[in-house]
Short mmCIF file of C-alpha atoms in Angstrom, two decimals:
data_model
loop_
_atom_site.label_atom_id
_atom_site.label_comp_id
_atom_site.label_asym_id
_atom_site.label_seq_id
_atom_site.Cartn_x
_atom_site.Cartn_y
_atom_site.Cartn_z
CA MET A 1 56.68 65.55 46.30
CA LYS A 2 55.45 64.64 49.78
CA ASN A 3 55.50 61.21 51.39
CA ILE A 4 52.46 59.69 53.07
CA LEU A 5 52.65 56.81 55.55
CA ILE A 6 49.64 54.48 55.47
CA ILE A 7 48.75 52.85 58.78
CA ASP A 8 46.06 50.22 58.37
CA GLY A 9 44.14 48.33 61.02
CA ALA A 10 44.37 45.10 59.03
CA GLU A 11 46.26 42.26 60.67
CA ASN A 12 48.51 41.86 57.61
CA CYS A 13 49.26 45.55 57.06
CA VAL A 14 52.78 46.49 56.00
CA TYR A 15 52.66 50.29 56.59
CA ASP A 16 53.79 51.45 53.17
CA ILE A 17 54.90 54.93 52.17
CA PHE A 18 53.59 56.57 49.00
CA SER A 19 54.59 59.76 47.22
CA ALA A 20 52.08 62.52 46.44
CA THR A 21 52.40 65.74 44.52
CA GLU A 22 51.84 68.96 46.45
CA GLU A 23 48.40 69.24 44.84
CA GLU A 24 47.44 65.64 45.69
CA PHE A 25 48.63 66.09 49.27
CA ALA A 26 46.48 69.23 49.64
CA LEU A 27 43.40 67.28 48.52
CA ILE A 28 43.88 64.81 51.38
CA PHE A 29 45.28 66.95 54.19
CA PRO A 30 43.53 70.23 55.00
CA GLU A 31 45.85 73.21 55.47
CA GLY A 32 48.08 72.80 58.51
CA THR A 33 47.34 69.11 59.09
CA ASP A 34 49.45 66.01 58.57
CA ILE A 35 47.18 63.32 60.07
CA ALA A 36 44.10 62.03 58.25
CA PHE A 37 41.55 59.28 58.80
CA ILE A 38 40.10 57.62 55.73
CA ASP A 39 36.51 57.80 57.03
CA GLU A 40 36.85 61.58 57.41
CA ILE A 41 38.35 61.91 53.93
CA ARG A 42 35.45 59.93 52.48
CA ALA A 43 32.91 61.92 54.53
CA THR A 44 33.83 65.09 52.65
CA GLY A 45 32.06 63.62 49.63
CA ASP A 46 33.10 62.00 46.40
CA SER A 47 35.65 64.12 44.59
CA PRO A 48 36.84 63.12 41.12
CA LEU A 49 40.07 65.06 41.73
CA ARG A 50 40.72 63.27 45.01
CA ASN A 51 39.84 59.89 43.49
CA THR A 52 42.33 60.51 40.69
CA ALA A 53 44.91 61.66 43.23
CA PHE A 54 44.59 58.40 45.20
CA THR A 55 44.78 56.36 41.98
CA ASN A 56 48.06 58.10 41.13
CA ILE A 57 49.44 57.98 44.68
CA TRP A 58 48.94 54.19 44.89
CA LYS A 59 51.24 53.85 41.86
CA ARG A 60 54.09 55.59 43.71
CA ARG A 61 55.12 53.31 46.54
CA ILE A 62 58.49 54.21 48.02
CA LYS A 63 60.77 51.77 49.79
CA LYS A 64 61.20 52.88 53.38
CA SER A 65 64.97 52.81 52.98
CA GLU A 66 64.65 55.33 50.14
CA ALA A 67 62.08 57.68 51.72
CA GLN A 68 63.20 61.23 52.39
CA GLY A 69 60.89 61.95 55.32
CA ILE A 70 57.20 61.44 56.03
CA HIS A 71 54.96 64.44 55.53
CA GLY A 72 51.58 62.94 56.37
CA THR A 73 49.90 59.84 57.81
CA ILE A 74 46.59 58.28 56.82
CA PHE A 75 44.92 55.87 59.23
CA TYR A 76 42.60 53.15 57.92
CA GLU A 77 40.18 51.32 60.25
CA LEU A 78 41.74 52.92 63.34
CA GLU A 79 39.13 55.41 64.48
CA LYS A 80 40.23 54.86 68.09
CA LYS A 81 43.43 56.77 67.23
CA LYS A 82 41.42 59.98 66.67
CA ALA A 83 41.54 60.74 70.39
CA TYR A 84 45.34 61.04 70.14
CA TYR A 85 45.23 63.51 67.23
CA PRO A 86 42.46 66.03 67.96
CA THR A 87 44.14 68.74 65.86
CA ARG A 88 45.10 66.25 63.14
CA ARG A 89 48.73 67.36 63.58
CA ASP A 90 51.32 64.79 64.58
CA GLU A 91 53.29 67.23 66.75
CA ASP A 92 50.14 67.99 68.77
CA ALA A 93 49.49 64.33 69.68
CA ILE A 94 48.05 63.86 73.18
CA ASN A 95 46.95 61.09 75.50
CA PRO A 96 43.22 60.72 76.14
CA ASP A 97 43.69 62.55 79.47
CA GLY A 98 45.08 65.57 77.59
CA SER A 99 48.73 65.10 78.53
CA ARG A 100 51.22 65.40 75.69
CA LEU A 101 52.69 62.28 74.10
CA ARG A 102 56.04 63.96 73.51
#
């Protein structure tokens, strides 16, 4: 199982972590990526498999104190963050001027 952190632009967001199977994770995160934006996921078209995956993932919330790592992050309503993740890999995060964040 892989853990996904949800970061939402809503004022009352609580940044939950959910568990996904390897197969579900692969439906959301293209090979080699660990950052996703919900508008880009939706732009790939309606997928019954992906819809089912999200339905199942939402049933598997994990308490942060019990999480064994975070394997991916999905951003909701935060398109402005795309500039920081051009490769959609957390370790490659950069500032808008191209300098590394880490």
